[in-house]
Amino acid sequence: MKNLDTKPQTIQTDIHNFSDLTAVGAGAYAGLKNDRYYGNSSMAWSSLPDIMGDDFIEAYESLGDWENESRWQYSADDPLISGAFSQAYVVISAANNVIQNCKGYESGSTLTGAFQLEAQARALRAHCHFDLLRYYAQSYQRNSDSLGVPYVTVFSPDNPLAAKPSRISVKNCYDSIYNDLYRALDIYRQYGDVNNPERFFIDSTCIHAMLARIGLYNGQYAQAAADASVVIGKLPLANTTDYPQIWLDNSLSEIVWQIPSDQTMRPGRCNNGLHAAYRVANNFRDLVYSPAGGIRNDTNVIRRDILGTGNVNRTSLFKYVGTRNFKVYRTSEMLLIRAECKFRQSSGAGLDDLNTLRAARGVAAGTETGNDVFNAIFTERRLELIGEGHRWFDLRRTSRTIDRDECGSAGGSLSNVCSLGPDSRSWIWPIPFNEIKLNNNLAQNGGY
């Protein structure tokens, strides 16, 4: 983006000059801080995916927030699911506003800044559509004809879905996502990258991170590995000294893109701190405090032996205690993506990248072979990315099975819902009831 003196913070629809356009761009970013995206309440793409997985257990301290999602008992009128759907399209609509108005400023003294704004808006639009696919699409496969989500490219100030779009195929969604991301990269190549000292904006490195994650999900493994390599080459891993400081917002090491808290956003409100409604599962606690955890059991990251309600000794994640910047992409994820992509192209490959990450976290190198390499990569994703919005999606794209060890009063939990099988409807969220009521072009997912 044109060099901004402040963090993204405003939403604006009227555009009379280039300063207004810049403010609209900032507003598009600001939508990600909303409670229904990375923020405090639903935390749909920050903490919630881990709550829905097996790394967090509903504690006795729970007041019922996130209960439907944690217990996989949601329906089409669930407010959290509706809120996540609508907020993603609010951000998309704001990005569309930027894209539609950039053309008037892509000349003269504002040429470079306007093109950089367009690149970021296109990438942001692609990012949000992919996030929607992760919850609401019926498949992740690159060429799937099953239903994806509406790909919206028109700005509407009152209702992002006012045009009553239909759901398009997953394949067509990916086609549109790639079109936006590659166009953004072309713009940066021609007009230069955005100034991004605090990693608050989407630059070309971040776009490669987006492409790497998308390629991992949809099976484009060679290209995903190549995109991950670009990021790894530009932003080295944090060492054991810097790693704990990332979670205090004292280090930018290995951060590809982060969302600023502005003293309001609390992306880990439900599972961080001394009174977490969702505590860390005991089997994860044992893993992170084993030699495999390394520096990841630093007290700035996780803390154990916290006595809670019912005399249950709890472990709590401390990555996002209070108001912290949410880390959307980090270099460590890119190492894990490249490792998994190597393995999926050649069984047993990927150990080199896995051991590189282990060394950066103060963990001894492994000697795994064959399928044990994949299991080790998957375990490392769990160790490295807890609380960052990955576990549910990792389970969905692989085993599609969850078995929680701690259930009911015997397990120190309010929840008696412990298992989810591969054929459950719950792996795919329903399209919100109100959206279908307003737009009969939207088809519902099966089982809802």
Tab-separated table of N, CA, C and O in Angstrom, residues 20-69:
chain	number	residue	atom	x	y	z
A	20	ASP	N	-8.793	9.432	0.250
A	20	ASP	CA	-9.984	8.635	0.547
A	20	ASP	C	-9.784	7.182	0.108
A	20	ASP	O	-10.172	6.252	0.823
A	21	LEU	N	-9.186	6.977	-1.044
A	21	LEU	CA	-8.947	5.623	-1.528
A	21	LEU	C	-8.012	4.867	-0.587
A	21	LEU	O	-8.237	3.685	-0.286
A	22	THR	N	-7.005	5.561	-0.097
A	22	THR	CA	-6.089	4.946	0.867
A	22	THR	C	-6.823	4.563	2.144
A	22	THR	O	-6.593	3.489	2.719
A	23	ALA	N	-7.732	5.430	2.584
A	23	ALA	CA	-8.511	5.129	3.787
A	23	ALA	C	-9.423	3.929	3.569
A	23	ALA	O	-9.628	3.109	4.478
A	24	VAL	N	-9.981	3.804	2.371
A	24	VAL	CA	-10.816	2.643	2.062
A	24	VAL	C	-9.981	1.366	2.106
A	24	VAL	O	-10.424	0.326	2.615
A	25	GLY	N	-8.756	1.441	1.601
A	25	GLY	CA	-7.868	0.295	1.691
A	25	GLY	C	-7.580	-0.094	3.131
A	25	GLY	O	-7.582	-1.279	3.497
A	26	ALA	N	-7.340	0.909	3.968
A	26	ALA	CA	-7.131	0.644	5.386
A	26	ALA	C	-8.363	0.012	6.018
A	26	ALA	O	-8.275	-0.873	6.864
A	27	GLY	N	-9.544	0.482	5.587
A	27	GLY	CA	-10.784	-0.063	6.121
A	27	GLY	C	-10.993	-1.511	5.749
A	27	GLY	O	-11.554	-2.290	6.527
A	28	ALA	N	-10.563	-1.895	4.557
A	28	ALA	CA	-10.675	-3.301	4.160
A	28	ALA	C	-9.866	-4.187	5.100
A	28	ALA	O	-10.344	-5.237	5.559
A	29	TYR	N	-8.656	-3.772	5.393
A	29	TYR	CA	-7.845	-4.510	6.367
A	29	TYR	C	-8.510	-4.542	7.743
A	29	TYR	O	-8.479	-5.554	8.448
A	30	ALA	N	-9.078	-3.402	8.140
A	30	ALA	CA	-9.655	-3.295	9.483
A	30	ALA	C	-10.774	-4.301	9.697
A	30	ALA	O	-11.019	-4.727	10.830
A	31	GLY	N	-11.463	-4.691	8.632
A	31	GLY	CA	-12.525	-5.671	8.774
A	31	GLY	C	-12.061	-7.005	9.310
A	31	GLY	O	-12.850	-7.776	9.869
A	32	LEU	N	-10.778	-7.298	9.165
A	32	LEU	CA	-10.236	-8.563	9.679
A	32	LEU	C	-10.132	-8.564	11.199
A	32	LEU	O	-10.042	-9.640	11.811
A	33	LYS	N	-10.108	-7.380	11.800
A	33	LYS	CA	-10.025	-7.302	13.270
A	33	LYS	C	-11.369	-7.515	13.930
A	33	LYS	O	-11.447	-7.664	15.156
A	34	ASN	N	-12.419	-7.543	13.123
A	34	ASN	CA	-13.760	-7.701	13.658
A	34	ASN	C	-13.872	-8.978	14.480
A	34	ASN	O	-13.192	-9.979	14.220
A	35	ASP	N	-14.779	-8.953	15.471
A	35	ASP	CA	-14.975	-10.114	16.335
A	35	ASP	C	-15.353	-11.366	15.561
A	35	ASP	O	-15.146	-12.484	16.035
A	36	ARG	N	-15.915	-11.194	14.373
A	36	ARG	CA	-16.384	-12.349	13.603
A	36	ARG	C	-15.339	-12.877	12.623
A	36	ARG	O	-15.617	-13.799	11.868
A	37	TYR	N	-14.147	-12.277	12.658
A	37	TYR	CA	-13.079	-12.786	11.797
A	37	TYR	C	-11.915	-13.257	12.682
A	37	TYR	O	-11.886	-14.397	13.100
A	38	TYR	N	-10.949	-12.392	12.959
A	38	TYR	CA	-9.844	-12.777	13.833
A	38	TYR	C	-10.032	-12.284	15.261
A	38	TYR	O	-9.210	-12.578	16.129
A	39	GLY	N	-11.083	-11.524	15.535
A	39	GLY	CA	-11.213	-10.812	16.801
A	39	GLY	C	-11.726	-11.623	17.966
A	39	GLY	O	-11.547	-12.833	18.052
A	40	ASN	N	-12.454	-10.945	18.869
A	40	ASN	CA	-12.690	-11.463	20.216
A	40	ASN	C	-13.749	-12.548	20.336
A	40	ASN	O	-13.598	-13.469	21.120
A	41	SER	N	-14.853	-12.426	19.631
A	41	SER	CA	-16.026	-13.238	19.943
A	41	SER	C	-16.022	-14.582	19.226
A	41	SER	O	-15.775	-15.618	19.823
A	42	SER	N	-16.293	-14.589	17.927
A	42	SER	CA	-16.316	-15.875	17.231
A	42	SER	C	-14.916	-16.385	16.953
A	42	SER	O	-14.680	-17.587	16.976
A	43	MET	N	-13.979	-15.464	16.668
A	43	MET	CA	-12.590	-15.850	16.372
A	43	MET	C	-12.556	-16.928	15.298
A	43	MET	O	-11.791	-17.888	15.367
A	44	ALA	N	-13.410	-16.760	14.266
A	44	ALA	CA	-13.653	-17.838	13.312
A	44	ALA	C	-12.395	-18.360	12.648
A	44	ALA	O	-12.294	-19.556	12.364
A	45	TRP	N	-11.437	-17.462	12.372
A	45	TRP	CA	-10.220	-17.915	11.693
A	45	TRP	C	-8.979	-17.706	12.557
A	45	TRP	O	-7.868	-17.703	12.052
A	46	SER	N	-9.171	-17.558	13.859
A	46	SER	CA	-8.011	-17.492	14.759
A	46	SER	C	-8.029	-18.677	15.709
A	46	SER	O	-7.430	-19.720	15.441
A	47	SER	N	-8.766	-18.593	16.797
A	47	SER	CA	-8.757	-19.671	17.787
A	47	SER	C	-9.803	-20.755	17.557
A	47	SER	O	-9.615	-21.897	17.978
A	48	LEU	N	-10.905	-20.413	16.905
A	48	LEU	CA	-12.002	-21.375	16.798
A	48	LEU	C	-11.609	-22.693	16.126
A	48	LEU	O	-12.034	-23.757	16.593
A	49	PRO	N	-10.819	-22.689	15.048
A	49	PRO	CA	-10.469	-23.973	14.449
A	49	PRO	C	-9.754	-24.921	15.399
A	49	PRO	O	-9.841	-26.147	15.245
A	50	ASP	N	-9.062	-24.373	16.378
A	50	ASP	CA	-8.390	-25.227	17.350
A	50	ASP	C	-9.355	-25.708	18.429
A	50	ASP	O	-9.210	-26.819	18.951
A	51	ILE	N	-10.347	-24.879	18.764
A	51	ILE	CA	-11.390	-25.300	19.700
A	51	ILE	C	-12.202	-26.453	19.104
A	51	ILE	O	-12.585	-27.394	19.801
A	52	MET	N	-12.455	-26.377	17.798
A	52	MET	CA	-13.241	-27.411	17.143
A	52	MET	C	-12.444	-28.695	16.920
A	52	MET	O	-13.011	-29.744	16.611
A	53	GLY	N	-11.147	-28.621	17.047
A	53	GLY	CA	-10.311	-29.793	16.895
A	53	GLY	C	-10.143	-30.548	18.198
A	53	GLY	O	-11.068	-30.635	19.007
A	54	ASP	N	-8.925	-31.045	18.448
A	54	ASP	CA	-8.683	-31.857	19.633
A	54	ASP	C	-7.580	-31.312	20.527
A	54	ASP	O	-7.140	-31.981	21.462
A	55	ASP	N	-7.127	-30.085	20.255
A	55	ASP	CA	-6.066	-29.506	21.075
A	55	ASP	C	-6.590	-28.731	22.270
A	55	ASP	O	-5.836	-28.419	23.185
A	56	PHE	N	-7.893	-28.401	22.267
A	56	PHE	CA	-8.499	-27.704	23.387
A	56	PHE	C	-9.695	-28.486	23.904
A	56	PHE	O	-10.451	-29.077	23.136
A	57	ILE	N	-9.857	-28.480	25.197
A	57	ILE	CA	-10.942	-29.176	25.883
A	57	ILE	C	-11.810	-28.144	26.587
A	57	ILE	O	-11.284	-27.231	27.258
A	58	GLU	N	-13.130	-28.280	26.461
A	58	GLU	CA	-14.029	-27.352	27.152
A	58	GLU	C	-13.868	-27.525	28.665
A	58	GLU	O	-14.089	-28.601	29.205
A	59	ALA	N	-13.466	-26.468	29.338
A	59	ALA	CA	-13.157	-26.532	30.764
A	59	ALA	C	-14.400	-26.266	31.614
A	59	ALA	O	-15.442	-25.820	31.116
A	60	TYR	N	-14.283	-26.520	32.916
A	60	TYR	CA	-15.376	-26.203	33.826
A	60	TYR	C	-15.650	-24.706	33.877
A	60	TYR	O	-16.730	-24.276	34.291
A	61	GLU	N	-14.663	-23.899	33.487
A	61	GLU	CA	-14.838	-22.445	33.466
A	61	GLU	C	-15.715	-21.972	32.312
A	61	GLU	O	-16.095	-20.800	32.245
A	62	SER	N	-16.042	-22.851	31.383
A	62	SER	CA	-16.832	-22.470	30.221
A	62	SER	C	-18.215	-21.969	30.615
A	62	SER	O	-18.885	-22.545	31.475
A	63	LEU	N	-18.643	-20.891	29.962
A	63	LEU	CA	-19.992	-20.339	30.153
A	63	LEU	C	-20.894	-20.669	28.965
A	63	LEU	O	-21.971	-20.091	28.820
A	64	GLY	N	-20.452	-21.578	28.128
A	64	GLY	CA	-21.258	-21.995	26.987
A	64	GLY	C	-20.921	-21.298	25.692
A	64	GLY	O	-21.485	-21.638	24.647
A	65	ASP	N	-20.019	-20.299	25.730
A	65	ASP	CA	-19.596	-19.663	24.487
A	65	ASP	C	-18.853	-20.683	23.631
A	65	ASP	O	-18.085	-21.496	24.139
A	66	TRP	N	-19.066	-20.627	22.343
A	66	TRP	CA	-18.439	-21.534	21.380
A	66	TRP	C	-18.832	-23.005	21.595
A	66	TRP	O	-18.254	-23.903	21.010
A	67	GLU	N	-19.841	-23.236	22.438
A	67	GLU	CA	-20.225	-24.605	22.792
A	67	GLU	C	-20.740	-25.373	21.575
A	67	GLU	O	-20.390	-26.542	21.365
A	68	ASN	N	-21.593	-24.752	20.765
A	68	ASN	CA	-22.126	-25.448	19.591
A	68	ASN	C	-21.014	-25.892	18.653
A	68	ASN	O	-21.047	-27.000	18.102
A	69	GLU	N	-20.038	-25.009	18.462
A	69	GLU	CA	-18.944	-25.334	17.552
A	69	GLU	C	-18.011	-26.376	18.159
A	69	GLU	O	-17.574	-27.317	17.487
